[in-house]
Tab-separated table of C-alpha atoms and ligand atoms in Angstrom:
chain	number	residue	atom	x	y	z
A	1	MET	CA	-30.597	-20.998	5.478
A	2	SER	CA	-29.148	-19.532	2.502
A	3	GLU	CA	-26.641	-21.270	0.448
A	4	LEU	CA	-23.901	-19.359	1.746
A	5	THR	CA	-24.118	-20.457	5.211
A	6	THR	CA	-23.989	-24.283	4.570
A	7	THR	CA	-21.603	-24.613	1.956
A	8	ASN	CA	-18.402	-23.403	3.705
A	9	LYS	CA	-17.177	-26.423	4.951
A	10	SER	CA	-13.776	-24.851	6.489
A	11	THR	CA	-13.566	-23.702	10.068
A	12	ILE	CA	-11.717	-20.253	8.617
A	13	MET	CA	-14.258	-17.866	7.527
A	14	ASN	CA	-15.051	-17.620	3.615
A	15	THR	CA	-13.707	-13.924	3.138
A	16	TYR	CA	-10.757	-15.170	0.583
A	17	LEU	CA	-10.547	-17.137	-2.432
A	18	ARG	CA	-7.430	-18.616	-1.902
A	19	LEU	CA	-4.701	-20.480	-4.651
A	20	PRO	CA	-4.249	-24.050	-4.240
A	21	LEU	CA	-0.963	-23.411	-2.984
A	22	THR	CA	0.828	-23.369	0.401
A	23	LEU	CA	3.895	-21.537	0.845
A	24	SER	CA	6.068	-23.156	3.567
A	25	LYS	CA	9.291	-21.144	3.379
A	26	GLY	CA	10.891	-17.969	2.119
A	27	LYS	CA	14.372	-16.487	1.171
A	28	GLY	CA	14.885	-12.970	-0.805
A	29	SER	CA	12.355	-12.953	-3.581
A	30	TYR	CA	11.756	-16.621	-3.458
A	31	VAL	CA	9.376	-18.948	-1.945
A	32	TRP	CA	8.939	-22.657	-1.539
A	33	ASP	CA	5.826	-24.913	-1.636
A	34	GLN	CA	4.660	-27.838	0.573
A	35	ASN	CA	6.158	-29.725	-2.391
A	36	ASP	CA	9.463	-27.967	-2.123
A	37	HIS	CA	8.787	-26.123	-5.614
A	38	MET	CA	10.305	-22.818	-5.977
A	39	TYR	CA	8.554	-19.579	-7.075
A	40	LEU	CA	9.913	-16.063	-8.092
A	41	ASP	CA	7.482	-13.940	-5.831
A	42	TYR	CA	6.789	-11.049	-7.314
A	43	THR	CA	3.701	-10.558	-4.746
A	44	SER	CA	5.593	-9.590	-1.777
A	45	GLY	CA	3.001	-10.194	0.362
A	46	ILE	CA	0.905	-7.835	-1.111
A	47	ALA	CA	3.589	-5.180	-1.285
A	48	THR	CA	4.717	-5.866	2.667
A	49	LEU	CA	7.599	-7.697	2.285
A	50	ASN	CA	9.793	-4.800	0.692
A	51	LEU	CA	12.873	-6.863	1.585
A	52	GLY	CA	11.564	-9.834	0.287
A	53	HIS	CA	11.652	-12.981	2.829
A	54	VAL	CA	13.350	-13.389	5.874
A	55	PRO	CA	15.962	-10.555	5.412
A	56	PRO	CA	18.827	-11.237	7.355
A	57	GLU	CA	19.206	-7.608	9.001
A	58	VAL	CA	15.863	-7.717	10.294
A	59	HIS	CA	15.724	-11.287	11.244
A	60	ALA	CA	18.958	-10.697	13.495
A	61	LYS	CA	17.541	-7.565	15.183
A	62	VAL	CA	14.107	-9.031	15.959
A	63	THR	CA	15.711	-12.124	17.392
A	64	GLU	CA	17.623	-10.520	19.422
A	65	GLN	CA	15.044	-8.899	20.754
A	66	LEU	CA	12.737	-11.824	21.115
A	67	ASP	CA	15.125	-12.784	23.785
A	68	LYS	CA	14.832	-9.521	25.389
A	69	LEU	CA	11.057	-7.950	25.785
A	70	TRP	CA	8.144	-8.763	23.669
A	71	HIS	CA	5.070	-6.591	24.561
A	72	CYS	CA	5.328	-3.950	27.432
A	73	SER	CA	1.810	-1.748	26.733
A	74	ASN	CA	1.840	2.242	26.041
A	75	LEU	CA	1.987	2.860	30.100
A	76	PHE	CA	5.747	2.525	29.815
A	77	GLU	CA	8.646	4.360	27.876
A	78	ILE	CA	9.431	2.285	24.816
A	79	PRO	CA	13.082	3.259	23.518
A	80	ALA	CA	12.573	1.487	20.325
A	81	GLN	CA	9.432	3.487	19.617
A	82	GLN	CA	11.267	6.411	20.327
A	83	ASN	CA	14.130	5.737	17.782
A	84	LEU	CA	11.431	4.858	15.148
A	85	ALA	CA	9.240	8.200	15.760
A	86	ASP	CA	12.789	9.761	15.378
A	87	GLU	CA	13.887	8.401	12.483
A	88	LEU	CA	10.676	8.609	10.505
A	89	THR	CA	9.914	11.879	11.214
A	90	SER	CA	13.881	12.950	10.324
A	91	LEU	CA	13.030	11.299	6.862
A	92	SER	CA	9.808	12.821	6.490
A	93	CYS	CA	8.050	16.642	6.881
A	94	PHE	CA	6.411	15.254	9.985
A	95	SER	CA	6.973	16.036	13.073
A	96	GLN	CA	5.221	13.175	15.287
A	97	ALA	CA	4.074	9.465	14.747
A	98	PHE	CA	1.544	7.384	16.438
A	99	PHE	CA	2.104	3.456	16.179
A	100	CYS	CA	-0.699	0.860	15.585
A	101	ASN	CA	-1.000	-2.523	13.592
A	102	SER	CA	-2.137	-2.314	10.020
A	103	GLY	CA	-3.015	-0.017	7.515
A	104	ALA	CA	-7.081	0.321	8.265
A	105	GLU	CA	-5.983	1.289	11.654
A	106	ALA	CA	-3.599	3.781	10.822
A	107	ASN	CA	-6.220	5.462	8.627
A	108	GLU	CA	-8.749	5.252	11.772
A	109	ALA	CA	-6.175	7.440	13.593
A	110	ALA	CA	-5.893	9.784	10.885
A	111	ILE	CA	-10.118	10.035	10.570
A	112	LYS	CA	-10.179	10.632	14.222
A	113	LEU	CA	-7.258	12.986	14.143
A	114	ALA	CA	-8.831	15.360	11.410
A	115	LYS	CA	-12.196	15.678	13.258
A	116	LYS	CA	-10.541	16.114	16.682
A	117	TYR	CA	-8.513	18.958	14.922
A	118	ALA	CA	-11.363	20.697	13.762
A	119	LYS	CA	-13.283	20.701	16.996
A	120	ASP	CA	-10.275	22.115	18.902
A	121	GLN	CA	-10.212	24.966	16.326
A	122	GLY	CA	-14.120	25.462	17.310
A	123	ASN	CA	-14.814	24.333	13.864
A	124	GLU	CA	-17.767	22.493	15.267
A	125	GLU	CA	-19.483	22.301	11.568
A	126	ARG	CA	-16.332	20.654	9.849
A	127	VAL	CA	-17.427	17.053	10.372
A	128	GLU	CA	-16.591	15.681	6.554
A	129	ILE	CA	-13.742	13.898	4.815
A	130	VAL	CA	-13.381	13.981	1.279
A	131	SER	CA	-12.258	10.507	-0.653
A	132	PHE	CA	-11.768	9.716	-4.334
A	133	THR	CA	-13.545	7.164	-6.649
A	134	GLY	CA	-11.363	4.034	-6.937
A	135	SER	CA	-9.740	4.681	-3.323
A	136	PHE	CA	-9.182	1.962	-0.892
A	137	HIS	CA	-8.769	2.640	2.800
A	138	GLY	CA	-9.473	-0.311	4.593
A	139	ARG	CA	-12.210	-2.954	6.047
A	140	THR	CA	-13.005	-1.585	9.406
A	141	GLY	CA	-16.601	0.197	9.295
A	142	THR	CA	-15.101	3.219	9.185
A	143	THR	CA	-12.701	2.928	6.604
A	144	LEU	CA	-14.741	1.004	4.331
A	145	ALA	CA	-17.141	4.179	4.342
A	146	ALA	CA	-13.820	6.062	3.311
A	147	THR	CA	-13.085	3.646	0.690
A	148	ALA	CA	-15.462	5.143	-2.374
A	149	GLN	CA	-16.290	1.940	-4.044
A	150	GLU	CA	-19.491	1.021	-4.322
A	151	LYS	CA	-18.832	-2.915	-4.165
A	152	ILE	CA	-16.972	-2.740	-0.517
A	153	HIS	CA	-19.925	-0.812	1.130
A	154	GLN	CA	-22.679	-3.220	-0.103
A	155	GLY	CA	-23.967	-5.484	2.707
A	156	PHE	CA	-22.934	-3.151	5.347
A	157	THR	CA	-25.009	-0.213	5.225
A	158	PRO	CA	-25.867	2.466	7.167
A	159	ILE	CA	-21.989	2.766	7.027
A	160	THR	CA	-20.317	5.764	9.158
A	161	PRO	CA	-21.303	8.954	7.727
A	162	GLY	CA	-19.221	11.749	7.341
A	163	PHE	CA	-17.603	10.825	4.018
A	164	ARG	CA	-17.989	12.540	0.845
A	165	TYR	CA	-16.817	10.987	-2.792
A	166	LEU	CA	-15.413	13.048	-5.582
A	167	PRO	CA	-13.833	11.791	-9.165
A	168	PHE	CA	-9.946	10.835	-8.823
A	169	ASN	CA	-8.094	12.857	-11.225
A	170	ASP	CA	-10.661	15.135	-12.013
A	171	PHE	CA	-10.232	19.206	-11.936
A	172	GLU	CA	-13.421	19.380	-11.557
A	173	SER	CA	-13.304	17.950	-8.391
A	174	LEU	CA	-11.143	20.440	-6.916
A	175	GLU	CA	-13.835	23.593	-6.733
A	176	LYS	CA	-15.844	20.916	-4.849
A	177	ILE	CA	-13.692	20.184	-1.912
A	178	ASN	CA	-14.572	22.574	0.099
A	179	ASN	CA	-18.731	22.894	1.204
A	180	GLY	CA	-17.937	24.427	4.773
A	181	LYS	CA	-18.116	20.901	6.005
A	182	THR	CA	-14.929	19.239	5.197
A	183	THR	CA	-11.994	19.135	7.853
A	184	ALA	CA	-9.954	16.599	5.729
A	185	VAL	CA	-9.227	15.000	1.892
A	186	ILE	CA	-7.795	11.363	2.238
A	187	LEU	CA	-6.075	10.459	-1.201
A	188	GLU	CA	-3.643	7.611	-2.195
A	189	LEU	CA	-1.042	9.017	-4.869
A	190	VAL	CA	-1.175	5.413	-6.787
A	191	GLN	CA	-4.414	3.594	-5.926
A	192	GLY	CA	-3.089	0.234	-5.543
A	193	GLU	CA	-6.650	-1.878	-4.954
A	194	GLY	CA	-8.016	0.644	-7.453
A	195	GLY	CA	-6.301	-0.539	-10.364
A	196	VAL	CA	-2.543	1.109	-9.797
A	197	ARG	CA	-3.670	4.398	-10.757
A	198	PRO	CA	-0.956	7.305	-10.201
A	199	ALA	CA	-2.347	10.210	-9.228
A	200	ASN	CA	-1.705	13.452	-12.010
A	201	LEU	CA	0.684	15.563	-10.795
A	202	GLU	CA	-0.767	19.130	-11.303
A	203	TRP	CA	-4.223	17.813	-10.030
A	204	VAL	CA	-2.461	17.002	-6.424
A	205	GLN	CA	-0.578	20.164	-6.446
A	206	GLU	CA	-3.652	21.943	-7.016
A	207	LEU	CA	-5.462	19.768	-4.299
A	208	ALA	CA	-2.861	20.432	-1.970
A	209	ASN	CA	-3.359	24.358	-2.528
A	210	ALA	CA	-7.146	24.340	-2.355
A	211	CYS	CA	-6.651	22.370	1.220
A	212	GLN	CA	-3.789	24.721	2.386
A	213	LYS	CA	-6.086	28.120	1.510
A	214	GLU	CA	-9.124	26.569	3.230
A	215	ASP	CA	-7.133	24.986	6.058
A	216	ILE	CA	-8.473	21.395	4.883
A	217	LEU	CA	-6.180	18.545	6.461
A	218	LEU	CA	-4.446	16.486	3.267
A	219	ILE	CA	-4.061	12.856	4.377
A	220	ILE	CA	-1.972	10.797	1.904
A	221	ASP	CA	-2.710	7.005	2.370
A	222	GLU	CA	1.051	5.626	1.670
A	223	VAL	CA	0.127	2.325	3.220
A	224	GLN	CA	0.537	0.433	-0.409
A	225	THR	CA	3.062	3.360	-1.725
A	226	GLY	CA	5.271	4.161	1.523
A	227	MET	CA	8.708	2.488	2.533
A	228	GLY	CA	10.107	2.814	-0.839
A	229	ARG	CA	7.560	0.941	-2.894
A	230	THR	CA	7.435	3.760	-5.638
A	231	GLY	CA	11.105	4.938	-6.099
A	232	THR	CA	11.212	7.522	-3.045
A	233	LEU	CA	10.932	6.262	0.696
A	234	PHE	CA	7.241	8.119	0.379
A	235	SER	CA	5.586	8.863	-2.760
A	236	TYR	CA	4.207	12.228	-1.827
A	237	GLU	CA	8.295	13.642	-2.543
A	238	GLN	CA	7.472	13.034	-6.042
A	239	TYR	CA	4.587	15.307	-5.803
A	240	GLY	CA	6.505	18.646	-4.184
A	241	ILE	CA	3.799	18.520	-1.850
A	242	GLU	CA	3.812	18.459	2.143
A	243	PRO	CA	0.396	16.374	3.156
A	244	ASP	CA	-0.314	17.391	7.095
A	245	MET	CA	-0.922	13.775	7.807
A	246	MET	CA	0.711	10.150	6.166
A	247	THR	CA	-0.510	6.497	7.152
A	248	LEU	CA	2.090	3.786	6.700
A	249	ALA	CA	1.681	-0.140	7.048
A	250	LYS	CA	2.112	-2.739	4.695
A	251	GLY	CA	5.894	-2.398	3.753
A	252	LEU	CA	6.525	-0.797	7.138
A	253	GLY	CA	7.480	-4.125	9.286
A	254	SER	CA	8.727	-6.442	6.614
A	255	GLY	CA	5.792	-8.684	7.051
A	256	PHE	CA	5.747	-8.003	10.958
A	257	PRO	CA	1.985	-6.609	11.479
A	258	VAL	CA	2.677	-2.820	12.412
A	259	GLY	CA	1.006	0.593	11.271
A	260	ALA	CA	1.923	4.507	11.475
A	261	LEU	CA	0.275	7.418	11.500
A	262	LEU	CA	2.266	10.686	10.864
A	263	ALA	CA	1.228	14.240	10.807
A	264	LYS	CA	2.584	17.943	11.460
A	265	ASP	CA	2.472	19.590	14.746
A	266	LYS	CA	-0.433	21.815	13.626
A	267	SER	CA	-2.566	18.652	13.859
A	268	ALA	CA	-0.747	16.109	16.057
A	269	LEU	CA	-1.128	18.196	19.066
A	270	SER	CA	-4.994	17.320	18.776
A	271	PHE	CA	-3.884	13.424	20.355
A	272	GLN	CA	-3.788	13.659	24.242
A	273	PRO	CA	-3.814	11.120	26.579
A	274	GLY	CA	-7.384	9.475	26.590
A	275	THR	CA	-7.893	10.752	23.347
A	276	HIS	CA	-6.555	7.780	21.105
A	277	GLY	CA	-4.734	4.259	21.873
A	278	SER	CA	-3.657	0.917	21.054
A	279	THR	CA	-2.644	-2.159	23.307
A	280	PHE	CA	-0.481	-3.594	20.840
A	281	GLY	CA	0.634	-0.602	18.664
A	282	GLY	CA	4.226	0.378	18.877
A	283	ASN	CA	5.412	-2.597	21.130
A	284	PRO	CA	8.571	-3.517	21.097
A	285	LEU	CA	8.923	-6.409	18.648
A	286	ALA	CA	6.906	-4.628	16.181
A	287	MET	CA	8.930	-1.272	16.379
A	288	THR	CA	12.350	-3.592	16.112
A	289	ALA	CA	11.240	-5.160	12.984
A	290	ALA	CA	10.067	-1.553	11.730
A	291	LYS	CA	13.143	-0.122	12.583
A	292	ALA	CA	15.619	-2.524	11.146
A	293	THR	CA	13.443	-2.719	7.909
A	294	LEU	CA	13.736	1.005	7.641
A	295	ASP	CA	17.667	1.083	8.459
A	296	THR	CA	17.951	-1.437	5.766
A	297	ILE	CA	15.849	0.395	3.241
A	298	VAL	CA	18.132	3.661	3.746
A	299	SER	CA	21.751	2.039	4.520
A	300	HIS	CA	21.212	-0.197	0.834
A	301	HIS	CA	19.858	2.605	-0.940
A	302	LEU	CA	17.005	1.032	-1.983
A	303	VAL	CA	15.169	3.668	-3.613
A	304	ASP	CA	18.129	4.189	-6.181
A	305	GLU	CA	17.578	0.712	-6.836
A	306	VAL	CA	13.936	0.986	-7.554
A	307	LYS	CA	14.343	3.979	-9.874
A	308	ARG	CA	16.806	2.104	-12.049
A	309	TYR	CA	15.023	-1.146	-12.325
A	310	SER	CA	11.820	0.296	-12.819
A	311	GLU	CA	12.550	1.787	-15.669
A	312	LYS	CA	14.217	-0.854	-17.264
A	313	ILE	CA	10.505	-3.031	-16.278
A	314	PHE	CA	8.333	0.188	-17.576
A	315	THR	CA	10.373	0.638	-21.278
A	316	LYS	CA	9.695	-3.378	-21.677
A	317	LEU	CA	5.985	-3.395	-20.807
A	318	HIS	CA	5.622	-0.341	-23.010
A	319	GLU	CA	7.258	-1.954	-25.912
A	320	TRP	CA	5.084	-4.991	-25.148
A	321	LYS	CA	1.892	-2.679	-25.337
A	322	LYS	CA	2.906	-2.176	-28.776
A	323	GLU	CA	3.223	-5.657	-29.706
A	324	PHE	CA	-0.005	-7.099	-28.290
A	325	PRO	CA	-2.992	-5.048	-28.665
A	326	ALA	CA	-4.776	-6.792	-25.763
A	327	ILE	CA	-2.509	-4.846	-23.382
A	328	VAL	CA	-4.476	-1.321	-22.877
A	329	ASP	CA	-2.338	0.749	-20.452
A	330	VAL	CA	0.770	0.436	-18.719
A	331	ARG	CA	0.884	2.584	-15.605
A	332	GLY	CA	2.524	2.803	-11.706
A	333	LYS	CA	5.427	4.110	-9.984
A	334	GLY	CA	9.146	2.395	-9.152
A	335	PHE	CA	7.785	-1.502	-8.013
A	336	LEU	CA	4.235	-0.558	-7.972
A	337	ILE	CA	3.357	-1.886	-11.614
A	338	GLY	CA	0.159	-2.329	-13.126
A	339	VAL	CA	-1.052	-3.729	-16.793
A	340	GLU	CA	-4.362	-3.598	-17.929
A	341	PHE	CA	-5.448	-6.025	-20.348
A	342	ASP	CA	-8.988	-5.910	-22.305
A	343	LYS	CA	-10.212	-8.975	-20.747
A	344	GLU	CA	-9.415	-10.669	-17.080
A	345	VAL	CA	-5.944	-11.437	-16.379
A	346	LYS	CA	-6.572	-14.920	-14.308
A	347	GLY	CA	-5.359	-16.873	-16.966
A	348	ILE	CA	-1.606	-14.899	-17.493
A	349	ILE	CA	-1.573	-15.139	-13.691
A	350	GLU	CA	-2.115	-19.006	-13.662
A	351	GLY	CA	0.385	-18.990	-16.632
A	352	LEU	CA	3.095	-17.305	-14.501
A	353	ARG	CA	2.166	-19.876	-11.452
A	354	LYS	CA	2.568	-23.188	-13.748
A	355	ASN	CA	6.400	-21.599	-14.750
A	356	HIS	CA	7.139	-20.690	-10.970
A	357	VAL	CA	6.099	-16.890	-10.797
A	358	LEU	CA	3.668	-15.349	-8.514
A	359	ALA	CA	2.102	-11.873	-9.254
A	360	LEU	CA	-1.000	-10.357	-7.984
A	361	VAL	CA	-4.168	-8.872	-9.815
A	362	ALA	CA	-5.795	-5.347	-9.016
A	363	GLY	CA	-9.030	-5.636	-10.524
A	364	PRO	CA	-10.106	-8.421	-12.750
A	365	ASN	CA	-7.857	-6.812	-15.701
A	366	VAL	CA	-4.906	-5.212	-14.203
A	367	LEU	CA	-1.832	-7.457	-13.547
A	368	ARG	CA	-0.284	-5.781	-10.677
A	369	ILE	CA	3.728	-6.822	-10.275
A	370	LEU	CA	4.984	-5.951	-6.895
A	371	PRO	CA	9.058	-6.770	-6.797
A	372	PRO	CA	10.964	-6.621	-3.787
A	373	LEU	CA	12.471	-3.632	-3.665
A	374	ASN	CA	16.216	-5.479	-3.171
A	375	THR	CA	15.174	-7.700	-6.196
A	376	THR	CA	18.019	-8.537	-8.385
A	377	GLU	CA	18.921	-7.576	-12.405
A	378	GLU	CA	18.778	-11.416	-12.868
A	379	GLU	CA	15.582	-12.088	-11.444
A	380	ILE	CA	13.950	-9.224	-12.808
A	381	ASP	CA	15.164	-10.568	-16.499
A	382	GLN	CA	13.872	-14.202	-15.500
A	383	PHE	CA	10.750	-12.394	-14.403
A	384	LEU	CA	10.655	-10.554	-17.938
A	385	MET	CA	11.513	-13.358	-19.859
A	386	ILE	CA	8.638	-15.750	-18.471
A	387	LEU	CA	6.155	-12.701	-18.572
A	388	HIS	CA	6.754	-12.403	-22.359
A	389	ASP	CA	6.749	-16.070	-23.074
A	390	ILE	CA	3.282	-16.100	-21.313
A	391	LEU	CA	2.188	-13.114	-23.163
A	392	ASP	CA	3.396	-14.829	-26.277
A	393	GLU	CA	1.519	-18.209	-25.751
A	394	GLN	CA	-1.592	-16.746	-24.704
A	395	LEU	CA	-2.411	-13.519	-26.535
A	396	LYS	CA	-0.886	-14.764	-29.836
A	397	GLU	CA	-3.102	-18.157	-29.990
A	398	GLU	CA	-6.273	-16.056	-29.613
A	399	SER	CA	-5.462	-13.519	-32.401
A	400	SER	CA	-4.501	-16.004	-34.762
B	501	PLP	C1	-4.140	-2.341	2.009
B	501	PLP	C2	-4.424	-0.594	2.347
B	501	PLP	C3	-5.123	-0.703	3.400
B	501	PLP	C4	-5.274	-1.473	4.566
B	501	PLP	O1	-4.432	-1.894	5.472
B	501	PLP	P1	-4.532	-3.377	6.385
B	501	PLP	O2	-3.336	-3.572	6.920
B	501	PLP	O3	-5.297	-4.392	5.354
B	501	PLP	O4	-5.563	-2.837	7.203
B	501	PLP	C5	-5.141	0.835	3.302
B	501	PLP	N1	-5.056	1.628	2.697
B	501	PLP	C6	-4.632	1.083	1.242
B	501	PLP	C7	-3.967	2.199	0.605
B	501	PLP	C8	-3.895	-0.191	1.393
B	501	PLP	O5	-3.403	-0.836	0.504
């Protein structure tokens, strides 16, 4: 027996390295631990709590729904699902939605739809999907294969066939998109887990043109970038493109597990009864949480807030890049912010935590900052002040 199988004494499988911190209560941008210590939470449950913790607008609708109906299966009409689909399609370039429970499932649905579309077109030979280095599309058997990162594949070979990987943001990749077998391309416009790396505008536009010319479906994975996170409701709006499909999950339900695939008519019609489904997907509780979340983002004009305050944060971070040579790069969009250092950021994260601020990593050297979309200017100032103190403390003592 290997050591790995005997050292884990917990009854929970050892899939996460957990912080020594238990969160027991949250309100807006703040959380409290079991000892009632308060923290400014700029992890937002990994880009999930776009309205902060326990947002009152969502709380009200979900509690109302809790008293009525939780689940009924997709064998019945679900008005809350219809309402959410109507609103998501009216706010985007897509015409139909499919609901599921997570990001990986939304991408699974997109991949299935792309394959089915090719078959329906009589293009039996089109079986491949192109993805890009550094991407992250999920942990299921097929979405880990869509993820173009060797370390995610390790231990799980043979992985699902039919994926081809090309370099991200590389213009030479564009000529290799169509090898005669390609049915779709899947892409994040800001790679989240891959280190907060925005896609180049011109590159994306040329990619979209190439796809359109060759009848290759363009799938934008907005699981992390969607729902206002990058300063527009969906990040594709900033690229002047109209994808064929988009996937959503993280920020869609304010922490309620829910995912969605949106598609234009062209490919959407390839799903018919019997081709795809989900037991829980689209149930009344999840749809209510998502609809209330979307309504709040829209009615409170939160994307404008994100744009405004994001500029303020980026201006500071760019100044600090000059002040601290250990900062290698500052990048991202809206409230999906990455700061790359020339060393591991574990110490900075820990320093922040000791000062009651929570932030994330995106790879060992990248600090990932994910404020809720409705964070206040005071909270941002507080965050920036504490971060600057930590950088002062940790980076200056090193160089002196
Ligand atoms: C988190 C994430 C996923 C996977 O979502 P799950 O809900 O964990 O399955 C897929 N794509 C992107 C871009 C993500 O950030």
